[in-house]
mmCIF file of C-alpha atoms in Angstrom:
data_model
loop_
_atom_site.group_PDB
_atom_site.id
_atom_site.type_symbol
_atom_site.label_atom_id
_atom_site.label_comp_id
_atom_site.label_asym_id
_atom_site.label_seq_id
_atom_site.Cartn_x
_atom_site.Cartn_y
_atom_site.Cartn_z
ATOM 1 C CA UNK N 1 -10.516 12.643 -39.813
ATOM 2 C CA UNK N 2 -11.102 13.203 -43.514
ATOM 3 C CA UNK N 3 -8.733 13.951 -46.402
ATOM 4 C CA UNK N 4 -10.222 16.657 -48.638
ATOM 5 C CA UNK N 5 -7.446 16.923 -51.223
ATOM 6 C CA UNK N 6 -3.902 15.796 -51.936
ATOM 7 C CA UNK N 7 -1.202 16.976 -54.356
ATOM 8 C CA UNK N 8 2.022 15.275 -55.462
ATOM 9 C CA UNK N 9 4.951 16.842 -57.283
ATOM 10 C CA UNK N 10 7.866 14.727 -58.579
ATOM 11 C CA UNK N 11 6.845 11.976 -56.200
ATOM 12 C CA UNK N 12 7.741 8.472 -57.418
ATOM 13 C CA UNK N 13 6.131 8.185 -60.883
ATOM 14 C CA UNK N 14 3.937 11.294 -60.511
ATOM 15 C CA UNK N 15 5.206 14.540 -62.051
ATOM 16 C CA UNK N 16 2.148 16.550 -61.040
ATOM 17 C CA UNK N 17 -1.061 15.264 -59.505
ATOM 18 C CA UNK N 18 -3.933 16.945 -57.690
ATOM 19 C CA UNK N 19 -6.921 15.003 -56.384
ATOM 20 C CA UNK N 20 -9.937 16.263 -54.470
ATOM 21 C CA UNK N 21 -13.613 15.486 -53.919
ATOM 22 C CA UNK N 22 -12.740 12.306 -52.048
ATOM 23 C CA UNK N 23 -15.514 10.118 -50.707
ATOM 24 C CA UNK N 24 -15.685 8.089 -47.517
ATOM 25 C CA UNK N 25 -14.437 5.085 -49.514
ATOM 26 C CA UNK N 26 -12.063 5.600 -52.451
ATOM 27 C CA UNK N 27 -11.054 2.829 -54.866
ATOM 28 C CA UNK N 28 -7.904 3.169 -56.974
ATOM 29 C CA UNK N 29 -8.089 0.623 -59.788
ATOM 30 C CA UNK N 30 -5.238 -0.205 -62.163
ATOM 31 C CA UNK N 31 -2.728 -2.801 -63.237
ATOM 32 C CA UNK N 32 0.483 -3.380 -61.295
ATOM 33 C CA UNK N 33 3.311 -0.820 -61.493
ATOM 34 C CA UNK N 34 1.001 2.038 -62.514
ATOM 35 C CA UNK N 35 1.270 4.070 -59.303
ATOM 36 C CA UNK N 36 -1.628 2.920 -57.117
ATOM 37 C CA UNK N 37 0.528 2.073 -54.124
ATOM 38 C CA UNK N 38 2.497 5.309 -54.571
ATOM 39 C CA UNK N 39 -0.705 7.270 -53.974
ATOM 40 C CA UNK N 40 -1.615 5.736 -50.656
ATOM 41 C CA UNK N 41 2.043 5.566 -49.668
ATOM 42 C CA UNK N 42 2.085 9.375 -49.962
ATOM 43 C CA UNK N 43 -0.793 9.616 -47.465
ATOM 44 C CA UNK N 44 1.037 7.275 -45.111
ATOM 45 C CA UNK N 45 4.190 9.409 -45.438
ATOM 46 C CA UNK N 46 2.180 12.507 -44.512
ATOM 47 C CA UNK N 47 1.099 10.749 -41.326
ATOM 48 C CA UNK N 48 4.475 9.358 -40.240
ATOM 49 C CA UNK N 49 7.016 11.344 -42.323
ATOM 50 C CA UNK N 50 8.437 8.049 -43.623
ATOM 51 C CA UNK N 51 7.435 5.324 -46.036
ATOM 52 C CA UNK N 52 6.283 1.834 -45.108
ATOM 53 C CA UNK N 53 8.245 0.506 -48.119
ATOM 54 C CA UNK N 54 11.688 2.085 -47.793
ATOM 55 C CA UNK N 55 13.961 3.786 -45.275
ATOM 56 C CA UNK N 56 15.594 5.864 -48.030
ATOM 57 C CA UNK N 57 13.758 9.123 -48.639
ATOM 58 C CA UNK N 58 15.609 9.691 -51.903
ATOM 59 C CA UNK N 59 13.665 6.772 -53.385
ATOM 60 C CA UNK N 60 10.511 8.888 -53.059
ATOM 61 C CA UNK N 61 11.898 11.503 -55.466
ATOM 62 C CA UNK N 62 11.224 11.007 -59.179
ATOM 63 C CA UNK N 63 14.325 9.926 -61.140
ATOM 64 C CA UNK N 64 14.506 13.143 -63.171
ATOM 65 C CA UNK N 65 13.972 15.505 -60.207
ATOM 66 C CA UNK N 66 16.015 16.863 -57.322
ATOM 67 C CA UNK N 67 13.134 17.241 -54.908
ATOM 68 C CA UNK N 68 9.604 15.987 -54.273
ATOM 69 C CA UNK N 69 6.628 17.455 -52.477
ATOM 70 C CA UNK N 70 3.426 16.085 -50.951
ATOM 71 C CA UNK N 71 0.656 18.363 -49.702
ATOM 72 C CA UNK N 72 -2.823 17.701 -48.387
ATOM 73 C CA UNK N 73 -5.760 19.343 -46.705
ATOM 74 C CA UNK N 74 -7.430 17.330 -43.969
ATOM 75 C CA UNK N 75 -10.544 17.872 -41.912
ATOM 76 C CA UNK N 76 -10.074 17.105 -38.242
ATOM 77 C CA UNK N 77 -12.419 17.438 -35.287
ATOM 78 C CA UNK N 78 -11.012 20.890 -34.518
ATOM 79 C CA UNK N 79 -10.998 22.159 -38.123
ATOM 80 C CA UNK N 80 -9.013 22.053 -41.334
ATOM 81 C CA UNK N 81 -5.259 21.562 -41.438
ATOM 82 C CA UNK N 82 -2.839 21.828 -44.350
ATOM 83 C CA UNK N 83 0.262 19.662 -44.408
ATOM 84 C CA UNK N 84 3.344 19.813 -46.611
ATOM 85 C CA UNK N 85 6.403 17.570 -46.840
ATOM 86 C CA UNK N 86 9.391 18.407 -49.050
ATOM 87 C CA UNK N 87 12.100 15.868 -49.852
ATOM 88 C CA UNK N 88 15.578 16.568 -51.202
ATOM 89 C CA UNK N 89 18.791 14.573 -51.248
ATOM 90 C CA UNK N 90 19.803 16.566 -48.158
ATOM 91 C CA UNK N 91 16.759 15.712 -46.077
ATOM 92 C CA UNK N 92 13.134 16.685 -45.589
ATOM 93 C CA UNK N 93 11.211 19.720 -44.385
ATOM 94 C CA UNK N 94 7.710 19.675 -42.929
ATOM 95 C CA UNK N 95 5.079 22.409 -42.670
ATOM 96 C CA UNK N 96 1.763 22.623 -40.868
ATOM 97 C CA UNK N 97 -0.546 25.391 -42.122
ATOM 98 C CA UNK N 98 2.452 26.998 -43.839
ATOM 99 C CA UNK N 99 4.634 27.034 -40.707
ATOM 100 C CA UNK N 100 7.854 25.031 -40.917
ATOM 101 C CA UNK N 101 8.297 22.537 -38.068
ATOM 102 C CA UNK N 102 11.649 22.506 -36.275
ATOM 103 C CA UNK N 103 11.365 18.789 -35.540
ATOM 104 C CA UNK N 104 9.664 16.048 -37.519
ATOM 105 C CA UNK N 105 8.266 14.709 -34.255
ATOM 106 C CA UNK N 106 6.144 17.888 -34.123
ATOM 107 C CA UNK N 107 4.716 17.022 -37.555
ATOM 108 C CA UNK N 108 4.124 13.295 -37.098
ATOM 109 C CA UNK N 109 0.619 12.479 -35.900
ATOM 110 C CA UNK N 110 -1.048 15.608 -37.256
ATOM 111 C CA UNK N 111 -3.012 13.164 -39.344
ATOM 112 C CA UNK N 112 -3.179 9.500 -38.429
ATOM 113 C CA UNK N 113 -3.220 6.527 -40.765
ATOM 114 C CA UNK N 114 -3.489 2.764 -40.495
ATOM 115 C CA UNK N 115 -1.962 0.863 -43.423
ATOM 116 C CA UNK N 116 -2.893 -2.715 -44.244
ATOM 117 C CA UNK N 117 -0.887 -4.391 -47.010
ATOM 118 C CA UNK N 118 -0.111 -8.027 -47.940
ATOM 119 C CA UNK N 119 3.364 -7.720 -46.432
ATOM 120 C CA UNK N 120 1.754 -7.070 -43.023
ATOM 121 C CA UNK N 121 1.517 -10.839 -42.706
ATOM 122 C CA UNK N 122 5.238 -10.557 -41.884
ATOM 123 C CA UNK N 123 4.278 -8.857 -38.608
ATOM 124 C CA UNK N 124 3.006 -12.241 -37.506
ATOM 125 C CA UNK N 125 5.463 -14.647 -39.147
ATOM 126 C CA UNK N 126 8.472 -12.472 -40.007
ATOM 127 C CA UNK N 127 11.582 -11.435 -38.075
ATOM 128 C CA UNK N 128 11.566 -9.578 -34.722
ATOM 129 C CA UNK N 129 12.817 -6.481 -36.578
ATOM 130 C CA UNK N 130 9.564 -6.324 -38.542
ATOM 131 C CA UNK N 131 7.538 -6.386 -35.331
ATOM 132 C CA UNK N 132 9.710 -3.744 -33.672
ATOM 133 C CA UNK N 133 9.232 -1.498 -36.717
ATOM 134 C CA UNK N 134 5.472 -2.061 -36.459
ATOM 135 C CA UNK N 135 5.519 -0.999 -32.804
ATOM 136 C CA UNK N 136 7.743 2.014 -33.435
ATOM 137 C CA UNK N 137 5.652 3.371 -36.298
ATOM 138 C CA UNK N 138 2.282 2.888 -34.637
ATOM 139 C CA UNK N 139 3.260 4.223 -31.211
ATOM 140 C CA UNK N 140 5.124 7.134 -32.802
ATOM 141 C CA UNK N 141 2.087 8.586 -34.528
ATOM 142 C CA UNK N 142 -0.011 8.759 -31.349
ATOM 143 C CA UNK N 143 2.816 9.577 -28.908
ATOM 144 C CA UNK N 144 5.363 11.964 -30.484
ATOM 145 C CA UNK N 145 7.591 11.825 -27.375
ATOM 146 C CA UNK N 146 8.180 8.157 -28.180
ATOM 147 C CA UNK N 147 9.868 9.156 -31.444
ATOM 148 C CA UNK N 148 12.209 11.495 -29.580
ATOM 149 C CA UNK N 149 13.372 8.762 -27.199
ATOM 150 C CA UNK N 150 13.656 6.268 -30.071
ATOM 151 C CA UNK N 151 15.816 8.624 -32.147
ATOM 152 C CA UNK N 152 18.076 9.380 -29.183
ATOM 153 C CA UNK N 153 18.350 5.688 -28.304
ATOM 154 C CA UNK N 154 19.323 4.754 -31.865
ATOM 155 C CA UNK N 155 22.022 7.453 -31.993
ATOM 156 C CA UNK N 156 23.516 6.341 -28.669
ATOM 157 C CA UNK N 157 23.309 2.687 -29.724
ATOM 158 C CA UNK N 158 25.390 3.371 -32.843
ATOM 159 C CA UNK N 159 28.007 5.276 -30.814
ATOM 160 C CA UNK N 160 28.126 2.577 -28.127
ATOM 161 C CA UNK N 161 28.556 -0.173 -30.724
ATOM 162 C CA UNK N 162 31.343 1.795 -32.404
ATOM 163 C CA UNK N 163 33.088 2.146 -29.042
ATOM 164 C CA UNK N 164 32.801 -1.615 -28.357
ATOM 165 C CA UNK N 165 34.324 -2.476 -31.748
ATOM 166 C CA UNK N 166 37.179 -0.001 -31.327
ATOM 167 C CA UNK N 167 37.892 -1.133 -27.762
ATOM 168 C CA UNK N 168 38.111 -4.772 -28.805
ATOM 169 C CA UNK N 169 40.358 -4.136 -31.795
ATOM 170 C CA UNK N 170 42.606 -1.822 -29.738
ATOM 171 C CA UNK N 171 42.751 -4.245 -26.833
ATOM 172 C CA UNK N 172 41.765 -1.563 -24.307
ATOM 173 C CA UNK N 173 38.613 -1.357 -22.212
ATOM 174 C CA UNK N 174 37.657 1.984 -20.686
ATOM 175 C CA UNK N 175 34.934 1.131 -18.171
ATOM 176 C CA UNK N 176 34.369 4.831 -17.422
ATOM 177 C CA UNK N 177 33.482 5.513 -21.042
ATOM 178 C CA UNK N 178 31.225 2.480 -21.194
ATOM 179 C CA UNK N 179 29.435 3.595 -18.016
ATOM 180 C CA UNK N 180 28.607 6.913 -19.694
ATOM 181 C CA UNK N 181 27.165 5.201 -22.772
ATOM 182 C CA UNK N 182 25.243 2.789 -20.532
ATOM 183 C CA UNK N 183 23.510 5.491 -18.545
ATOM 184 C CA UNK N 184 22.483 7.425 -21.658
ATOM 185 C CA UNK N 185 21.290 4.268 -23.439
ATOM 186 C CA UNK N 186 19.278 3.081 -20.457
ATOM 187 C CA UNK N 187 17.727 6.511 -19.840
ATOM 188 C CA UNK N 188 15.995 6.466 -23.225
ATOM 189 C CA UNK N 189 15.626 2.697 -23.434
ATOM 190 C CA UNK N 190 13.340 2.409 -20.406
ATOM 191 C CA UNK N 191 11.021 5.084 -21.870
ATOM 192 C CA UNK N 192 10.724 3.054 -25.080
ATOM 193 C CA UNK N 193 10.095 -0.216 -23.248
ATOM 194 C CA UNK N 194 7.464 1.288 -20.948
ATOM 195 C CA UNK N 195 5.531 2.855 -23.837
ATOM 196 C CA UNK N 196 5.699 -0.368 -25.859
ATOM 197 C CA UNK N 197 4.303 -2.388 -22.976
ATOM 198 C CA UNK N 198 1.475 0.093 -22.431
ATOM 199 C CA UNK N 199 0.663 0.142 -26.155
ATOM 200 C CA UNK N 200 0.593 -3.662 -26.410
ATOM 201 C CA UNK N 201 -1.654 -3.895 -23.352
ATOM 202 C CA UNK N 202 -4.178 -1.525 -24.971
ATOM 203 C CA UNK N 203 -3.863 -3.201 -28.365
ATOM 204 C CA UNK N 204 -4.469 -6.584 -26.721
ATOM 205 C CA UNK N 205 -7.840 -5.429 -25.407
ATOM 206 C CA UNK N 206 -9.106 -4.501 -28.868
ATOM 207 C CA UNK N 207 -7.375 -7.264 -30.857
ATOM 208 C CA UNK N 208 -8.648 -10.071 -28.608
ATOM 209 C CA UNK N 209 -12.264 -8.941 -28.942
ATOM 210 C CA UNK N 210 -12.023 -8.390 -32.710
ATOM 211 C CA UNK N 211 -10.266 -11.718 -33.304
ATOM 212 C CA UNK N 212 -12.882 -13.533 -31.259
ATOM 213 C CA UNK N 213 -15.594 -11.957 -33.410
ATOM 214 C CA UNK N 214 -13.939 -12.824 -36.726
ATOM 215 C CA UNK N 215 -13.454 -16.470 -35.687
ATOM 216 C CA UNK N 216 -16.923 -16.866 -34.268
ATOM 217 C CA UNK N 217 -15.601 -17.233 -30.734
ATOM 218 C CA UNK N 218 -13.383 -20.183 -31.648
ATOM 219 C CA UNK N 219 -9.977 -18.527 -31.251
ATOM 220 C CA UNK N 220 -8.431 -16.520 -28.437
ATOM 221 C CA UNK N 221 -5.598 -14.178 -29.472
ATOM 222 C CA UNK N 222 -2.962 -13.139 -26.937
ATOM 223 C CA UNK N 223 -0.237 -10.537 -27.607
ATOM 224 C CA UNK N 224 2.937 -10.788 -25.525
ATOM 225 C CA UNK N 225 5.925 -8.479 -25.245
ATOM 226 C CA UNK N 226 9.198 -10.381 -25.085
ATOM 227 C CA UNK N 227 11.917 -8.198 -23.497
ATOM 228 C CA UNK N 228 15.639 -8.913 -23.644
ATOM 229 C CA UNK N 229 15.762 -8.511 -19.865
ATOM 230 C CA UNK N 230 13.331 -8.393 -16.957
ATOM 231 C CA UNK N 231 9.675 -9.359 -17.200
ATOM 232 C CA UNK N 232 6.985 -8.423 -19.727
ATOM 233 C CA UNK N 233 4.661 -6.868 -17.134
ATOM 234 C CA UNK N 234 7.143 -4.554 -15.379
ATOM 235 C CA UNK N 235 6.501 -0.860 -16.173
ATOM 236 C CA UNK N 236 8.079 1.002 -13.256
ATOM 237 C CA UNK N 237 10.872 3.097 -14.801
ATOM 238 C CA UNK N 238 13.124 2.918 -11.743
ATOM 239 C CA UNK N 239 12.893 -0.876 -11.716
ATOM 240 C CA UNK N 240 13.419 -1.091 -15.487
ATOM 241 C CA UNK N 241 16.452 1.199 -15.186
ATOM 242 C CA UNK N 242 18.042 -1.031 -12.563
ATOM 243 C CA UNK N 243 17.239 -4.235 -14.486
ATOM 244 C CA UNK N 244 18.681 -2.802 -17.710
ATOM 245 C CA UNK N 245 21.910 -1.705 -15.995
ATOM 246 C CA UNK N 246 22.323 -5.101 -14.323
ATOM 247 C CA UNK N 247 21.796 -6.874 -17.644
ATOM 248 C CA UNK N 248 24.419 -4.690 -19.368
ATOM 249 C CA UNK N 249 26.931 -5.494 -16.633
ATOM 250 C CA UNK N 250 26.215 -9.224 -17.060
ATOM 251 C CA UNK N 251 26.825 -9.217 -20.834
ATOM 252 C CA UNK N 252 29.692 -6.697 -20.843
ATOM 253 C CA UNK N 253 32.450 -9.182 -21.702
ATOM 254 C CA UNK N 254 30.367 -10.732 -24.473
ATOM 255 C CA UNK N 255 29.683 -7.282 -25.896
ATOM 256 C CA UNK N 256 33.400 -6.476 -26.022
ATOM 257 C CA UNK N 257 34.074 -9.716 -27.885
ATOM 258 C CA UNK N 258 31.208 -9.303 -30.343
ATOM 259 C CA UNK N 259 31.320 -5.531 -30.716
ATOM 260 C CA UNK N 260 27.545 -5.059 -30.346
ATOM 261 C CA UNK N 261 25.039 -4.140 -27.653
ATOM 262 C CA UNK N 262 23.296 -7.345 -26.544
ATOM 263 C CA UNK N 263 20.423 -6.013 -24.425
ATOM 264 C CA UNK N 264 17.802 -3.346 -24.864
ATOM 265 C CA UNK N 265 14.601 -2.549 -26.780
ATOM 266 C CA UNK N 266 16.442 -3.016 -30.090
ATOM 267 C CA UNK N 267 16.478 -6.753 -29.297
ATOM 268 C CA UNK N 268 12.944 -7.127 -27.923
ATOM 269 C CA UNK N 269 10.097 -8.925 -29.671
ATOM 270 C CA UNK N 270 6.324 -9.295 -29.831
ATOM 271 C CA UNK N 271 4.596 -12.680 -30.085
ATOM 272 C CA UNK N 272 1.068 -13.801 -30.943
ATOM 273 C CA UNK N 273 -0.574 -16.893 -29.481
ATOM 274 C CA UNK N 274 -3.832 -18.445 -30.721
ATOM 275 C CA UNK N 275 -5.465 -20.765 -28.204
ATOM 276 C CA UNK N 276 -2.082 -21.074 -26.502
ATOM 277 C CA UNK N 277 -0.050 -21.858 -29.630
ATOM 278 C CA UNK N 278 2.397 -19.420 -31.206
ATOM 279 C CA UNK N 279 0.833 -18.190 -34.458
ATOM 280 C CA UNK N 280 4.166 -17.761 -36.265
ATOM 281 C CA UNK N 281 5.108 -21.412 -35.708
ATOM 282 C CA UNK N 282 1.873 -23.379 -35.422
ATOM 283 C CA UNK N 283 -0.718 -21.096 -37.046
ATOM 284 C CA UNK N 284 -2.152 -21.861 -40.486
ATOM 285 C CA UNK N 285 -1.897 -19.163 -43.165
ATOM 286 C CA UNK N 286 -5.574 -18.388 -42.571
ATOM 287 C CA UNK N 287 -4.965 -17.935 -38.852
ATOM 288 C CA UNK N 288 -1.945 -15.733 -39.542
ATOM 289 C CA UNK N 289 -4.001 -13.577 -41.924
ATOM 290 C CA UNK N 290 -6.782 -13.276 -39.358
ATOM 291 C CA UNK N 291 -4.247 -12.279 -36.700
ATOM 292 C CA UNK N 292 -2.823 -9.555 -38.969
ATOM 293 C CA UNK N 293 -6.351 -8.358 -39.803
ATOM 294 C CA UNK N 294 -7.307 -8.272 -36.106
ATOM 295 C CA UNK N 295 -4.202 -6.212 -35.367
ATOM 296 C CA UNK N 296 -5.026 -3.624 -38.010
ATOM 297 C CA UNK N 297 -8.659 -3.333 -36.958
ATOM 298 C CA UNK N 298 -7.510 -3.006 -33.352
ATOM 299 C CA UNK N 299 -5.146 -0.197 -34.373
ATOM 300 C CA UNK N 300 -8.066 1.780 -35.766
ATOM 301 C CA UNK N 301 -9.938 1.599 -32.474
ATOM 302 C CA UNK N 302 -6.839 2.240 -30.370
ATOM 303 C CA UNK N 303 -5.997 5.422 -32.299
ATOM 304 C CA UNK N 304 -9.574 6.640 -31.883
ATOM 305 C CA UNK N 305 -9.285 5.945 -28.170
ATOM 306 C CA UNK N 306 -5.968 7.825 -27.943
ATOM 307 C CA UNK N 307 -6.761 10.945 -30.027
ATOM 308 C CA UNK N 308 -10.549 11.116 -30.009
ATOM 309 C CA UNK N 309 -11.162 10.496 -33.723
ATOM 310 C CA UNK N 310 -10.678 7.761 -36.266
ATOM 311 C CA UNK N 311 -7.577 7.643 -38.490
ATOM 312 C CA UNK N 312 -7.738 7.190 -42.244
ATOM 313 C CA UNK N 313 -7.432 3.592 -43.426
ATOM 314 C CA UNK N 314 -5.145 2.597 -46.314
ATOM 315 C CA UNK N 315 -5.715 -0.824 -47.880
ATOM 316 C CA UNK N 316 -2.991 -1.650 -50.402
ATOM 317 C CA UNK N 317 -4.082 -4.529 -52.634
ATOM 318 C CA UNK N 318 -5.247 -6.427 -49.585
ATOM 319 C CA UNK N 319 -8.974 -7.058 -50.069
ATOM 320 C CA UNK N 320 -8.344 -9.480 -52.917
ATOM 321 C CA UNK N 321 -6.023 -11.414 -50.583
ATOM 322 C CA UNK N 322 -8.870 -12.048 -48.136
ATOM 323 C CA UNK N 323 -11.643 -14.594 -48.513
ATOM 324 C CA UNK N 324 -15.227 -13.236 -48.827
ATOM 325 C CA UNK N 325 -15.908 -13.650 -45.094
ATOM 326 C CA UNK N 326 -12.826 -11.684 -44.018
ATOM 327 C CA UNK N 327 -13.524 -9.056 -46.692
ATOM 328 C CA UNK N 328 -16.973 -8.572 -45.194
ATOM 329 C CA UNK N 329 -15.574 -8.318 -41.667
ATOM 330 C CA UNK N 330 -13.074 -5.675 -42.752
ATOM 331 C CA UNK N 331 -15.528 -3.630 -44.836
ATOM 332 C CA UNK N 332 -18.167 -3.621 -42.125
ATOM 333 C CA UNK N 333 -15.569 -2.340 -39.672
ATOM 334 C CA UNK N 334 -14.690 0.783 -41.657
ATOM 335 C CA UNK N 335 -17.962 1.390 -43.546
ATOM 336 C CA UNK N 336 -19.566 4.623 -42.393
ATOM 337 C CA UNK N 337 -16.935 5.672 -39.853
ATOM 338 C CA UNK N 338 -13.399 5.555 -41.301
ATOM 339 C CA UNK N 339 -12.342 7.293 -44.527
ATOM 340 C CA UNK N 340 -10.713 4.540 -46.560
ATOM 341 C CA UNK N 341 -8.395 4.411 -49.580
ATOM 342 C CA UNK N 342 -8.210 1.062 -51.373
ATOM 343 C CA UNK N 343 -5.985 -0.126 -54.234
ATOM 344 C CA UNK N 344 -6.837 -3.107 -56.430
ATOM 345 C CA UNK N 345 -6.071 -4.420 -59.902
ATOM 346 C CA UNK N 346 -9.800 -4.801 -60.568
ATOM 347 C CA UNK N 347 -13.172 -4.760 -58.872
ATOM 348 C CA UNK N 348 -14.017 -8.357 -59.777
ATOM 349 C CA UNK N 349 -12.440 -9.800 -56.642
ATOM 350 C CA UNK N 350 -13.924 -7.184 -54.313
ATOM 351 C CA UNK N 351 -17.141 -7.410 -52.342
ATOM 352 C CA UNK N 352 -18.508 -4.323 -54.108
ATOM 353 C CA UNK N 353 -22.008 -4.838 -52.720
ATOM 354 C CA UNK N 354 -20.565 -3.915 -49.340
ATOM 355 C CA UNK N 355 -18.624 -0.927 -50.673
ATOM 356 C CA UNK N 356 -21.506 1.517 -50.678
ATOM 357 C CA UNK N 357 -21.067 4.801 -52.555
ATOM 358 C CA UNK N 358 -17.369 4.207 -53.205
ATOM 359 C CA UNK N 359 -15.559 6.746 -55.391
ATOM 360 C CA UNK N 360 -13.631 4.970 -58.163
ATOM 361 C CA UNK N 361 -10.375 6.303 -59.628
ATOM 362 C CA UNK N 362 -8.548 4.673 -62.532
ATOM 363 C CA UNK N 363 -4.751 4.739 -62.401
ATOM 364 C CA UNK N 364 -2.567 4.339 -65.500
ATOM 365 C CA UNK N 365 1.135 5.210 -65.838
ATOM 366 C CA UNK N 366 1.116 7.984 -63.254
ATOM 367 C CA UNK N 367 -2.210 9.471 -64.328
ATOM 368 C CA UNK N 368 -5.451 9.284 -62.357
ATOM 369 C CA UNK N 369 -8.964 9.701 -63.726
ATOM 370 C CA UNK N 370 -12.392 9.311 -62.147
#
């Protein structure tokens, strides 16, 4: 997978920008707040139709404009593809080769991207919500059906929570109505849980091997799914359905009192253990960084395994955060096989000897020059 060209219009701090002639490795150099991250964010948005920095699409539109547009031409194993995303205050529209897509889930995954940024350390040591978002975004771009079930689940969850709050305040409990919400919630919830477990199992295989290599065989990394009901290894949908329904019946009275849904994939978690110890609690910062790096490198290989070609790699001001050894490990992983876009405030802190034939772009106040 290779990005040939990209254009931005009224996107963040870019009024008009067109870039082409990309290399296998592309360095965007500039001081902070000049627009470096905005550039690779745009590529990430083209892959997943949403930003890794905000849930509000209107923040992607330049202050003076009413709409923004991102377009790109990519080379895939089956040929060239042109993508377009338009953002307005009313929503977004997506096109593939000039044809508008009825659903965003049909657009997501046309190109694939792995993003590695300093805040990815939060995947290891942050809240469960950060890890669930990580799972949702990564699974969604290789399995579009996952996004459908996730969107439906989230809609039903909001409606079910609203019902619980209203029932408690009104002092009336309609078990028939709750049964309807339960069945719909569980129907989509078990699909999400099953796909998460399968994804983590595959990611484990790659991440364990990569982590072992980075640490010279000294550390064993284990990924574990932590469900809000049942067991982590159960994948049979019929069994998951029954377990989910039983759990909802057990917490029903608590849910009425609290006005929220207390079981389901929206409350699940992912943990990381190094040599048997939980990385978030007992891991050093170096171990946590290595865990995050192993995850991202594992993602690259997992996507290749799933779709038959490598994704693009987006490194947002992350190389300077790694020591020389980890920089070398990361560069040697993508060098020669993964098209990579890197942002940095300068080249002094980068292992430039390893960045062979990198194309360098200079970014200043929303302008880019080679």
